[in-house]
Coordinates of C-alpha atoms and ligand atoms in Angstrom, one line a residue:
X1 CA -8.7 12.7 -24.2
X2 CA -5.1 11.8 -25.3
X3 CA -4.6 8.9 -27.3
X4 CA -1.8 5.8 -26.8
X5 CA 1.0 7.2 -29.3
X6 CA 0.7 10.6 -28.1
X7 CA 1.4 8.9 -24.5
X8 CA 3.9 6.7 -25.6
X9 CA 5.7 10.0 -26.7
X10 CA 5.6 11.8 -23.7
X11 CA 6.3 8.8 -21.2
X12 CA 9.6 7.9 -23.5
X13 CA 10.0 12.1 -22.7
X14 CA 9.9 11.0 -18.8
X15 CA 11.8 8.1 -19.1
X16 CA 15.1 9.5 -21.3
X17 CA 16.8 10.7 -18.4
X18 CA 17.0 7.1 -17.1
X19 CA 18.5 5.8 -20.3
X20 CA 22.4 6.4 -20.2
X21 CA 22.2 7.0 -16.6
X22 CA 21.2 4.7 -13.7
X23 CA 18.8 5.3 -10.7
X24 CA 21.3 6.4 -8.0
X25 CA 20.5 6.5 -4.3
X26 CA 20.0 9.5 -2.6
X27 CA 21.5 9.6 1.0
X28 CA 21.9 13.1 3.1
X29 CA 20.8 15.0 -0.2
X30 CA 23.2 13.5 -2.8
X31 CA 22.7 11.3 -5.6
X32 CA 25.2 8.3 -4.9
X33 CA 25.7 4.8 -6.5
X34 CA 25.6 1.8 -4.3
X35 CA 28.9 1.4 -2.5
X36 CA 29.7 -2.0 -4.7
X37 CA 29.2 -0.3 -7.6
X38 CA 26.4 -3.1 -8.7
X39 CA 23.2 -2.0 -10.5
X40 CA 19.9 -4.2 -11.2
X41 CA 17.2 -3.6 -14.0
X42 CA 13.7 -2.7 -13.4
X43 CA 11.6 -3.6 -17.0
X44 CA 8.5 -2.4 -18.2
X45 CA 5.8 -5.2 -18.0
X46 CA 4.2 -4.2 -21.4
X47 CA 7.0 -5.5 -23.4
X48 CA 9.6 -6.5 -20.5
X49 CA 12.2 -3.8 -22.2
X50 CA 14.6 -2.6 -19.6
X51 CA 13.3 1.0 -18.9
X52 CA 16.1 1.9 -16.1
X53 CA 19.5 0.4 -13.9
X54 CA 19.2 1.4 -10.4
X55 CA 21.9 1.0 -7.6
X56 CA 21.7 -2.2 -6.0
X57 CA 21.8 -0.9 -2.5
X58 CA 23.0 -3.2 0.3
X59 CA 24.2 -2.6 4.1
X60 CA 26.7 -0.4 3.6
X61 CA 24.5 2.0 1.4
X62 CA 22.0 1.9 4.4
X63 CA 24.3 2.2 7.1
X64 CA 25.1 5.5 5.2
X65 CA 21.5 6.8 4.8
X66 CA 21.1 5.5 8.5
X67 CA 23.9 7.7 9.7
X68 CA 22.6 10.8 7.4
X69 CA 19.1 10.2 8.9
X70 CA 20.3 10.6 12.3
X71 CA 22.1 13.2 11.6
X72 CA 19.6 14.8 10.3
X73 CA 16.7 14.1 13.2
X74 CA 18.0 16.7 15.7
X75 CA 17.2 19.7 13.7
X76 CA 14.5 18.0 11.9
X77 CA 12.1 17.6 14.7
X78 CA 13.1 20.5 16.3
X79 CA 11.3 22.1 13.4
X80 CA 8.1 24.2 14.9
X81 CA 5.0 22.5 13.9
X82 CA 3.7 24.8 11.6
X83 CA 6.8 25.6 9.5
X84 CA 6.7 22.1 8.8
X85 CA 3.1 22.0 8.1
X86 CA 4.3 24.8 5.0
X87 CA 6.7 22.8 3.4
X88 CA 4.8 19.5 3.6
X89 CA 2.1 21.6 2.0
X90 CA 5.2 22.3 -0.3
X91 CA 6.0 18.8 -0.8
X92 CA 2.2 18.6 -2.0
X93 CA 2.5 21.1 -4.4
X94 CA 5.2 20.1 -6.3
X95 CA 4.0 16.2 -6.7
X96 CA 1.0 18.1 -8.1
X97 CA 2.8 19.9 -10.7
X98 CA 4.5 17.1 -11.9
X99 CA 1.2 15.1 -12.2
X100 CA 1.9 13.8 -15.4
X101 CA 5.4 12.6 -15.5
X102 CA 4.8 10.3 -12.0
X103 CA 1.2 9.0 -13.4
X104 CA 2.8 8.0 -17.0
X105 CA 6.0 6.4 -15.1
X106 CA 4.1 4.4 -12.5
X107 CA 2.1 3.0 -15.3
X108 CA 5.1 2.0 -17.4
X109 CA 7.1 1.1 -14.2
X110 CA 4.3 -1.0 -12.7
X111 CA 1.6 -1.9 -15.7
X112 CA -1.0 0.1 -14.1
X113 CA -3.5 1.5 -16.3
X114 CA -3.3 5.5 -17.2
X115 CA -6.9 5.7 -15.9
X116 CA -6.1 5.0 -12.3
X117 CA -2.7 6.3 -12.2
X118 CA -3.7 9.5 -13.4
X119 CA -5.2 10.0 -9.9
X120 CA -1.9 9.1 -7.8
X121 CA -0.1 12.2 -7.5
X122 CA -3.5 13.6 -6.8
X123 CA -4.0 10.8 -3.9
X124 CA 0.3 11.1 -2.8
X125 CA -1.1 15.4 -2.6
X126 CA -3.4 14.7 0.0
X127 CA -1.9 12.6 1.7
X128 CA 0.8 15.2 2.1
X129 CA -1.7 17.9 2.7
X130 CA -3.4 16.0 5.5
X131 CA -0.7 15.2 7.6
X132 CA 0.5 18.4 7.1
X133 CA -2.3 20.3 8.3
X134 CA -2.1 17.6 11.8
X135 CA 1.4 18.4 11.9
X136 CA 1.1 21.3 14.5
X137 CA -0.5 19.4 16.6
X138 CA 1.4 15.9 16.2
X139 CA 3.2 16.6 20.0
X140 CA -0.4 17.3 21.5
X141 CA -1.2 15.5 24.9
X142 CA -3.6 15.2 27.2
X143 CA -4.1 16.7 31.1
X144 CA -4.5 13.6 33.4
X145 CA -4.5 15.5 37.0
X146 CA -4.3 12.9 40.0
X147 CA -4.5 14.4 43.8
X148 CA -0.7 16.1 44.2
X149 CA 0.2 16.3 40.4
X150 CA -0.8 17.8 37.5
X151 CA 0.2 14.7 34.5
X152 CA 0.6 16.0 31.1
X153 CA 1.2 13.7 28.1
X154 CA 3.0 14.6 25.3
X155 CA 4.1 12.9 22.0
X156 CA 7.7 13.0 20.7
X157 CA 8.8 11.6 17.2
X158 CA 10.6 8.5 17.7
X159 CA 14.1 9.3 15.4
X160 CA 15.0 7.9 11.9
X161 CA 12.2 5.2 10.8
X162 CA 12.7 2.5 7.9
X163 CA 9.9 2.3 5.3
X164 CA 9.8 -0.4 3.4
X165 CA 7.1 -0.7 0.2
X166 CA 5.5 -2.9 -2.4
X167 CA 5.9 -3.1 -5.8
X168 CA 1.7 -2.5 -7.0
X169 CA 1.1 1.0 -6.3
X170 CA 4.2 2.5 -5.1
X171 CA 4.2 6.0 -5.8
X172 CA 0.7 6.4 -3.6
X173 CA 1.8 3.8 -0.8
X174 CA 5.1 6.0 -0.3
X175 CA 3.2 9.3 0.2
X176 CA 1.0 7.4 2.6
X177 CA 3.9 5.9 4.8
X178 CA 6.2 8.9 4.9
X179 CA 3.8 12.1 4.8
X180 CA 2.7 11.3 8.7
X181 CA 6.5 10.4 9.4
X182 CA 7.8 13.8 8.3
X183 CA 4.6 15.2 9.9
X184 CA 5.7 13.6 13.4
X185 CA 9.2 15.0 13.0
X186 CA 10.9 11.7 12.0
X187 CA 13.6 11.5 9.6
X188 CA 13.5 8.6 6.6
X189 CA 15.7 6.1 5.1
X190 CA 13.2 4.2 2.4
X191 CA 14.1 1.3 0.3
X192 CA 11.0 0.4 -2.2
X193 CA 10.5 -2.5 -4.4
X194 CA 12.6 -3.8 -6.6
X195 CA 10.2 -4.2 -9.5
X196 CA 9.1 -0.8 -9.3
X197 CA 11.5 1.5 -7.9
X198 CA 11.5 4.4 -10.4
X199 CA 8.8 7.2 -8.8
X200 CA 9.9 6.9 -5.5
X201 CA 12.9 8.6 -6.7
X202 CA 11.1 10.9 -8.7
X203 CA 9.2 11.5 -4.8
X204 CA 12.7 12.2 -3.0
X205 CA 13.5 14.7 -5.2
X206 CA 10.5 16.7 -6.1
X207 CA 10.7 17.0 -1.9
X208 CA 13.8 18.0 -1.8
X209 CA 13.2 20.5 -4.4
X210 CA 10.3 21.7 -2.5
X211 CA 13.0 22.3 0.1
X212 CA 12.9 19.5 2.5
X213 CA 16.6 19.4 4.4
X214 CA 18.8 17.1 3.2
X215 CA 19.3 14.3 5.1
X216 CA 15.5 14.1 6.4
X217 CA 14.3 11.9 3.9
X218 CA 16.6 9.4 2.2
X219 CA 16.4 6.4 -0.5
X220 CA 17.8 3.5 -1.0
X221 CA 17.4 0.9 -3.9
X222 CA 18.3 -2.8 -3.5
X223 CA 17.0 -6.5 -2.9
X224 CA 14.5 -6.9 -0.3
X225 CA 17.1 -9.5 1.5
X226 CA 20.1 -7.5 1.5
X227 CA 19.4 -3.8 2.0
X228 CA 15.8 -4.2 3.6
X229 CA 17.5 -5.9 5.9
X230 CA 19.7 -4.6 7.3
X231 CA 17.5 -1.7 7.0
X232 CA 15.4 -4.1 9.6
X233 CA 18.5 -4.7 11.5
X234 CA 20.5 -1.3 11.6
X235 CA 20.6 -0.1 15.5
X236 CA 20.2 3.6 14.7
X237 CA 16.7 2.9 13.1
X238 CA 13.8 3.0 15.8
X239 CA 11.1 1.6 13.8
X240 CA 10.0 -0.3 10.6
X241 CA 6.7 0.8 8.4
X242 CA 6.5 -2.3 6.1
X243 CA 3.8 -2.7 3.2
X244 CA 4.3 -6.2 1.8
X245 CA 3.7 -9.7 1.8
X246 CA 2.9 -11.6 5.4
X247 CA 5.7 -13.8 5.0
X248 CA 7.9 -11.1 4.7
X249 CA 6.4 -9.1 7.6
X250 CA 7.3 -12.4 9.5
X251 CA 10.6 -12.2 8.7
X252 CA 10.9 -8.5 9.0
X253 CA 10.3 -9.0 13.1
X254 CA 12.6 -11.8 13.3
X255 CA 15.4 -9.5 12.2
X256 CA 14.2 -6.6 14.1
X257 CA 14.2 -8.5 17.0
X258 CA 17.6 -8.0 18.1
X259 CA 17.1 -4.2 18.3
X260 CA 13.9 -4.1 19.7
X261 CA 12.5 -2.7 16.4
X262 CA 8.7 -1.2 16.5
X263 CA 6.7 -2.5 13.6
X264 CA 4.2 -1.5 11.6
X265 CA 2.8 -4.3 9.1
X266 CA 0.3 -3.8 6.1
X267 CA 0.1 -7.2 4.8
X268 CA -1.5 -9.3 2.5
X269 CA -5.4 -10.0 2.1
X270 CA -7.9 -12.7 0.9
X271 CA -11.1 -10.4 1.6
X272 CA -14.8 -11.3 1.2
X273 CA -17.6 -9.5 -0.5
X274 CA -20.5 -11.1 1.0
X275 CA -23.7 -10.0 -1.2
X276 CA -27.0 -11.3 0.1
X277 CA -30.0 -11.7 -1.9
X278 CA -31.4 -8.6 -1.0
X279 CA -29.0 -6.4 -2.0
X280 CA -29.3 -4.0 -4.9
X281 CA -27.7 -6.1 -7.4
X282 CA -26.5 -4.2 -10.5
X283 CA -24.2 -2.1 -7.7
X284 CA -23.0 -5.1 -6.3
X285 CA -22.4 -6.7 -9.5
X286 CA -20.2 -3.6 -10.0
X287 CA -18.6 -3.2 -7.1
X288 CA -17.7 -7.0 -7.2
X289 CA -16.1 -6.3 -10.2
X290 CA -14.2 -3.0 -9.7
X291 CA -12.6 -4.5 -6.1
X292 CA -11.1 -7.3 -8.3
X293 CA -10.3 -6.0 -11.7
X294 CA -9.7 -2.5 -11.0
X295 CA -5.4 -1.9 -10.1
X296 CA -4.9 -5.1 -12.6
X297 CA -6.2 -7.1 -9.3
X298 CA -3.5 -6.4 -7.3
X299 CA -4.5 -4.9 -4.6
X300 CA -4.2 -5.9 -0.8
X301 CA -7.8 -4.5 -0.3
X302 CA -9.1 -6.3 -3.5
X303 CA -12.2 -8.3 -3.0
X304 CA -10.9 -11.5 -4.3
X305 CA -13.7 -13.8 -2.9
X306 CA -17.6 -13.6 -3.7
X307 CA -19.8 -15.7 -0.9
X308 CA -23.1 -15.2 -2.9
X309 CA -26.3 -16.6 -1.1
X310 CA -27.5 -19.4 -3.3
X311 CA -30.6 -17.9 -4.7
X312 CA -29.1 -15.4 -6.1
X313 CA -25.6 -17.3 -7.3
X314 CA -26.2 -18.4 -10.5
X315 CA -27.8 -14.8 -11.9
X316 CA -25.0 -13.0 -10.3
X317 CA -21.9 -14.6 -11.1
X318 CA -23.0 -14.4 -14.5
X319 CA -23.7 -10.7 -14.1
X320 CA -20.2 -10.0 -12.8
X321 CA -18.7 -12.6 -15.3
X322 CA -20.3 -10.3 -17.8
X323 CA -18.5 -7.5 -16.9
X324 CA -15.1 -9.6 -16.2
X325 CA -15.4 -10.4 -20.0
X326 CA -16.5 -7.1 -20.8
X327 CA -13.3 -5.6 -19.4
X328 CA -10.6 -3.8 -21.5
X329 CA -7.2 -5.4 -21.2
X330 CA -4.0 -3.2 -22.7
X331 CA -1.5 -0.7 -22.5
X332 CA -1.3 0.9 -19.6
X333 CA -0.7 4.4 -21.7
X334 CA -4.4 3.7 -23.2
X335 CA -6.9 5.8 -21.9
X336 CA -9.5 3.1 -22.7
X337 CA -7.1 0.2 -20.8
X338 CA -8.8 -0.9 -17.2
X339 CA -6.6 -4.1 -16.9
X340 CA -2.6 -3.5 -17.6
X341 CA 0.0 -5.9 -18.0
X342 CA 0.8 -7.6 -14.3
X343 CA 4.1 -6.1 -13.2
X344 CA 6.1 -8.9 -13.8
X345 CA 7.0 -12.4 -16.1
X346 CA 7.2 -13.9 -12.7
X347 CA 4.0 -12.6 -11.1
X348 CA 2.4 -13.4 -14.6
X349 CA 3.3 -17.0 -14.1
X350 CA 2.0 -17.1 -10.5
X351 CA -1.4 -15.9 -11.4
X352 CA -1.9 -18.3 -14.7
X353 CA -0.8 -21.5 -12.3
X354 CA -3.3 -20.4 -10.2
X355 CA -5.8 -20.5 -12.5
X356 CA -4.7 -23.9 -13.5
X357 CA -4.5 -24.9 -10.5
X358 CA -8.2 -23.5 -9.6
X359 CA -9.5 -25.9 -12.7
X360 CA -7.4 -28.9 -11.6
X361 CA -8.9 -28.2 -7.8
X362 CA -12.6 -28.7 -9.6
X363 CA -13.5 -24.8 -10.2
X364 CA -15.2 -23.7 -13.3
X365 CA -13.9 -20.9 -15.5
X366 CA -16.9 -18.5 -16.2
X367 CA -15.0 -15.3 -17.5
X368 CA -11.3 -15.3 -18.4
X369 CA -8.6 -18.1 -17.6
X370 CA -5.7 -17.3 -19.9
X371 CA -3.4 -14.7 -21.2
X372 CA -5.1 -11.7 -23.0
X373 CA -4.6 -8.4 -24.3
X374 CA -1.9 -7.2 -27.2
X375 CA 0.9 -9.4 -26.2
X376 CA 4.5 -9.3 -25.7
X377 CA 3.9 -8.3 -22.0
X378 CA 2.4 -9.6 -18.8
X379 CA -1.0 -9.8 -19.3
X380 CA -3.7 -11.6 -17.9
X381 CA -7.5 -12.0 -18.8
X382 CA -10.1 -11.1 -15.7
X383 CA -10.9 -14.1 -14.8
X384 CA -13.7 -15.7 -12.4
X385 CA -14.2 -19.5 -11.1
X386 CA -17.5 -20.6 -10.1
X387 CA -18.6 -23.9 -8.2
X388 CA -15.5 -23.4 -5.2
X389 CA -15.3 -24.0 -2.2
X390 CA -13.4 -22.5 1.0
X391 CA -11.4 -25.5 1.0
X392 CA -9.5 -24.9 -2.2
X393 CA -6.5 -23.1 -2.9
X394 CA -7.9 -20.5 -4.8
X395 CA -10.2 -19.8 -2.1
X396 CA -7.6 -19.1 1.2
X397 CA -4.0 -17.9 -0.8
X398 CA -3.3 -14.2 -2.1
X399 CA -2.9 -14.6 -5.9
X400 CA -2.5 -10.6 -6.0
X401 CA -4.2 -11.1 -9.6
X402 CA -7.0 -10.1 -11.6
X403 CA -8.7 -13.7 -10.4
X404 CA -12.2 -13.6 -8.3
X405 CA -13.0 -17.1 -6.5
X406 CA -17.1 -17.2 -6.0
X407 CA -18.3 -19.8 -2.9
X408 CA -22.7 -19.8 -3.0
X409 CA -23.7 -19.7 1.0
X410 CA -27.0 -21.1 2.4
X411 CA -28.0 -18.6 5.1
X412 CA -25.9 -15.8 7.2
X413 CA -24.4 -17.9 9.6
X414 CA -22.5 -20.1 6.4
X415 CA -21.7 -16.3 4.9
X416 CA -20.2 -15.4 8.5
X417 CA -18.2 -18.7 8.8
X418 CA -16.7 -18.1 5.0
X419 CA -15.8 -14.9 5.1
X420 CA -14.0 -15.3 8.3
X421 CA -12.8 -18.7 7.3
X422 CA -8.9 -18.0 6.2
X423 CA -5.6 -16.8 7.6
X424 CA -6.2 -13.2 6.7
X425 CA -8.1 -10.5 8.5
X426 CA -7.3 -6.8 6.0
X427 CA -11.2 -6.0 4.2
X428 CA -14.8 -7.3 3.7
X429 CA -17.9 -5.8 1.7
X430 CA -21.4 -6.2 2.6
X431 CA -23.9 -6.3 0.4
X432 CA -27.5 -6.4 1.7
X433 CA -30.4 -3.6 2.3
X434 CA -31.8 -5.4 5.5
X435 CA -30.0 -2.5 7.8
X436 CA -30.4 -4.8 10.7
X437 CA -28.4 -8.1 9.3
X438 CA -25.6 -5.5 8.4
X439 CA -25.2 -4.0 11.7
X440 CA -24.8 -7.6 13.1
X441 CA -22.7 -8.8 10.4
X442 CA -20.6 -6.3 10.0
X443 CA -20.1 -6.9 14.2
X444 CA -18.8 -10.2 13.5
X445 CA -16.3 -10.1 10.6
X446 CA -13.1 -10.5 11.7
X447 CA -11.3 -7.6 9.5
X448 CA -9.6 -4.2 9.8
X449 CA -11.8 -2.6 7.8
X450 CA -15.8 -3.2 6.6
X451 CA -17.5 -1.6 3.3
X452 CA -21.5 -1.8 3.6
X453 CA -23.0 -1.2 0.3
X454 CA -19.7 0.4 -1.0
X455 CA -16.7 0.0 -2.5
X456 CA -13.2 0.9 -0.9
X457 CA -12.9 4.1 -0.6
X458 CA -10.0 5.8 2.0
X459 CA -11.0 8.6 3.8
X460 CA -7.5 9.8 5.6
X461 CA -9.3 10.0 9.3
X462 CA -10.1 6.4 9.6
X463 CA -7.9 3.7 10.7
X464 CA -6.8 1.7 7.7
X465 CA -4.8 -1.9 8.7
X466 CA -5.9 -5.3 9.2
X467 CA -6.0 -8.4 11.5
X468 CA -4.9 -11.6 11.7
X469 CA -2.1 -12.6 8.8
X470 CA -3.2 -9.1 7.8
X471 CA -1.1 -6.8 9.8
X472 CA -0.6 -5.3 12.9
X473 CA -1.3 -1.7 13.5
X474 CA -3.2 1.0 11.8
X475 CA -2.8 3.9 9.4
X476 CA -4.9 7.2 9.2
X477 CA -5.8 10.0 11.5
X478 CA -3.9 10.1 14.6
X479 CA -2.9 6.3 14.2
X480 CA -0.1 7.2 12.0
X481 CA 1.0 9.0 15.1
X482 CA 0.7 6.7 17.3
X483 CA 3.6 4.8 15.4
X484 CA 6.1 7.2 14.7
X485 CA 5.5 9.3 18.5
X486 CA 6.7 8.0 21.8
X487 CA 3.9 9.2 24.5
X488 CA 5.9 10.9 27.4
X489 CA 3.9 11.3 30.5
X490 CA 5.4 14.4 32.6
X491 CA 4.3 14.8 36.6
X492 CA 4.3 18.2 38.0
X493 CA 3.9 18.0 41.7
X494 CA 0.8 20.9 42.7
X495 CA 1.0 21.0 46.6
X496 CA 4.1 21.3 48.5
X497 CA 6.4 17.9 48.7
X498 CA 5.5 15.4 51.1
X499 CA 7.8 12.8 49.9
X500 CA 7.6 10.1 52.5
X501 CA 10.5 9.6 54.5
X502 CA 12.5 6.1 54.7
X503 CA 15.2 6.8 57.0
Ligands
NAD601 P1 7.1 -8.3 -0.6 O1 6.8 -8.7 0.8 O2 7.7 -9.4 -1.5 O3 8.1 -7.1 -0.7 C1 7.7 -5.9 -0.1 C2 9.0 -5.1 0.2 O4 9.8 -5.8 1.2 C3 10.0 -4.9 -1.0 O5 10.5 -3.6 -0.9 C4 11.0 -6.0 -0.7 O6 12.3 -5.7 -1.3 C5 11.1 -6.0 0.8 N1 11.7 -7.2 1.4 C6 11.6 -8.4 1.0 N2 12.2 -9.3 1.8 C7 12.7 -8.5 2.8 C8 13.4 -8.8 4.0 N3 13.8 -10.0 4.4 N4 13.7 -7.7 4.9 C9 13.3 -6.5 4.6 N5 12.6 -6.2 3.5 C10 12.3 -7.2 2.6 O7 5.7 -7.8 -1.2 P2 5.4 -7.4 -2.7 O8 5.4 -8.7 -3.5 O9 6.3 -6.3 -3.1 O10 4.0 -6.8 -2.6 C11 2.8 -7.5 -2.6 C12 2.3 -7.8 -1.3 O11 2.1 -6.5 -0.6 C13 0.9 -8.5 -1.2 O12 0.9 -9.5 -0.3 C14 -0.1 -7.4 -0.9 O13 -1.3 -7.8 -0.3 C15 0.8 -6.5 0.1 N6 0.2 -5.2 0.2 C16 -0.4 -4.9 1.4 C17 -1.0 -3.6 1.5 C18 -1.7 -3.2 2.8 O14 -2.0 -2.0 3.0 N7 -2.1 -4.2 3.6 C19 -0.9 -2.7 0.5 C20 -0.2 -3.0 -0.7 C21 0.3 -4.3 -0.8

């Protein structure tokens, strides 16, 4: 196992090229500076040091990568299926040989720790591969004869798409949004976070490398309220994929409205792991733990409520506020770091008032509550309140943090209520052995997406999305699809026309 200097040294390796020359855009395969000529900084959250400027993007910028996306379409999805299948298989292939430089950046870009980020090319690899291997088959339809006609679906990309991401795990988000984009023969224009912007250009390139045309995928930097919008708003793109906060989807409709945009929202979460007295504790105890601390707690699928029947409260919290304080907190670089630095001063602040603010509402603090780790950066301790209830704050808002909120429940019908009982509607665990209480529980959560005895885990096939405040739409399998294809239904007439006559 490597240690933290000899990471240091090979992230600064990674990070030199950024350091006399800014993050430019890259529009129709050229690396371009935003039309104003502005730039913003992106820092590192471990000791807020500017690691990068990157072209502030605005309208003009994305009016350009609009234009270069359209351009780009015709040939683009005019591609046969299977060629395109190769390079995306490609595109997987080179993100895997440069492993290393996109794990250490996203952990000094974002604060994530080494141990999870090692994974994301990996994860951004199969995403690529799986949507690759669906790409010869992305235009499939189906046969729908009726007496006269023979009707035969078939699915078309829709033309240049927006993607707009998050700042918390950007590099694997990106893979996931645009993989089945370029799989259904759409062309790109993406504008990440600002706070994190710095592997999604190491992704447009390392495509392009692996010899995507130019023009099919392009990036653009810049605030959320200038160039997102009128990425949102820009006539020549047919649809938005958005990963972000619900207020923000919101807004992103509003100013699609105008040009009839089609959205796709992945929004925020508040989800429940329900753990019944039954339930094989020690794994719960762990699971409970790893949804909220792993990813520094922010996570849109993190389980950031624990409904604990009230036998069982007292002995479990303390079991998962065991672990909470048993939790490394550090450098990201450190291979023994779980819990980095949050990825921002700001979003440091917004968790710690929340912990106040949990305190001042009547909570109790059993593990964490304060700032922790080496200093100097953005770090938070995992933290756990006891004695809530669903009424509080820190019990219905996203605080995106490494902060679990536990509510005791009498009986199932109180877990049901709880769990169902905010805005949000993304994930829920179950924890229970009784097979028959899971079945029907799991039936009445209202949530995209149910773990039984499990923690998260994606398996590409299903549909990932959630309800409510959560989002609309779903990701996966042939969902992905269904977003970026138009279904075209064509009738052949099979007997000889009788087309009735009017005059
Ligand atoms: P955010 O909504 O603030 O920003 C997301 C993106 O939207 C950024 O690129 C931002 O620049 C852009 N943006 C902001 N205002 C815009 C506007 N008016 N028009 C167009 N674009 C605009 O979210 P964030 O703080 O970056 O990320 C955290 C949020 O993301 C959390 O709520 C989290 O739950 C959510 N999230 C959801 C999922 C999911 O799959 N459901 C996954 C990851 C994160």
């Amino acid at each position: 196992m490597t240690s933290l200097a000899d990471n240091l040294g090979r992230a600064e390796k990674y990070l030199q090229r950024w350091q006399n020359a800014p993050v430019q855009n890259r529009i129709a395969g050229q690396d371009l500076d935003a039309v104003s000529g502005e730039t913003f900084e992106t820092i590192c959250p471990v000791d807020l040091r500017v690691l990068a400027r990157v072209a502030k993007g605005g309208a003009a910028d994305v009016d350009l990568a609009a234009m270069a996306a359209e351009k780009a379409f015709q040939s683009w999805s005019a591609w046969p299926g299977r060629q395109r299948r190769n390079l995306l298989h490609a595109i997987a292939d080179a993100i895997e040989a440069r492993a290393e430089e996109i794990a250490f950046v996203e952990c000094m870009d974002t604060g994530q720790a080494l141990r999870f980020m090692s994974k994301a090319a990996q994860r951004g690899a199969e995403n690529f591969r799986f949507y690759a291997d669906l790409a010869p088959t992305a235009r499939d339809g189906l046969s729908l004869p009726s007496e006269g006609l023979s009707n035969i679906t078939t699915r078309m990309p829709l033309g240049p798409v927006g993607v707009i991401t998050p700042w918390n795990t950007p590099f694997m988000l990106t893979t996931w949004k645009i993989a089945p984009a370029l799989a259904a023969g759409c062309t790109v224009v993406h504008k990440p976070a600002e706070l994190s912007p710095l592997t999604a250009r190491l992704l447009v390139e390392i495509a392009e490398e692996a010899g995507l045309p130019k023009g099919v995928w392009n990036l653009v930097n810049g605030p959320g309220e200038t160039a997102g919008r009128a990425l949102t708003e820009h006539p020549l793109i047919r649809a938005i994929a958005f990963v972000g906060e619900s207020a923000t989807g919101a807004q992103i409709m509003r100013q699609g409205a105008d040009t009839l945009k089609r959205v796709h929202f992945e929004l925020g979460g508040k989800n429940a792991i329900v753990v019944f007295a039954d339930a094989d504790l020690e794994a719960a105890a762990d699971a409970a733990a790893f949804m909220i601390y792993s990813l520094n707690g922010e996570r849109c699928t993190s389980s950031s409520r624990l409904l604990v029947e009230e036998s069982i409260h007292d002995r479990f919290t303390d079991m998962v506020a065991s672990r909470a304080r048993a939790i490394r907190v550090g450098h990201p670089l450190d291979p023994q770091t779980v819990v980095g630095p949050l990825i921002h001063p700001d979003h440091q602040r917004k968790v710690l008032s929340y912990l106040e603010l949990g305190q001042r509402e009547g909570a109790v603090l059993a593990a964490g509550g304060s700032i922790e780790g080496p200093g100097g950066g953005c770090y938070v301790a995992p933290s756990l309140f006891t004695g809530a209830r669903q009424s509080m704050r820190i019990a219905q808002e996203e605080i995106f943090g490494p902060v679990l909120t536990a509510i005791p429940f009498r009986d199932e019908e109180e877990a049901l209520e709880l769990a169902n009982g905010t805005r949000y509607g993304l994930a829920a665990y179950l924890w229970t052995q009784d097979l028959t209480r899971a079945m029907r529980f799991s039936g009445g959560l209202v949530a995209g997406m149910v773990w039984v005895n499990s923690e998260n885990q994606r398996h590409l096939p299903t549909p990932f999305g959630g309800m409510k405040s959560s989002g609309i739409g779903r990701d996966g399998g042939q969902w992905s699809f269904d977003f970026y294809m138009e279904t075209k239904n064509v009738a052949f007439a099979t007997a000889a026309p009788a087309v009735p006559r009017l005059a």
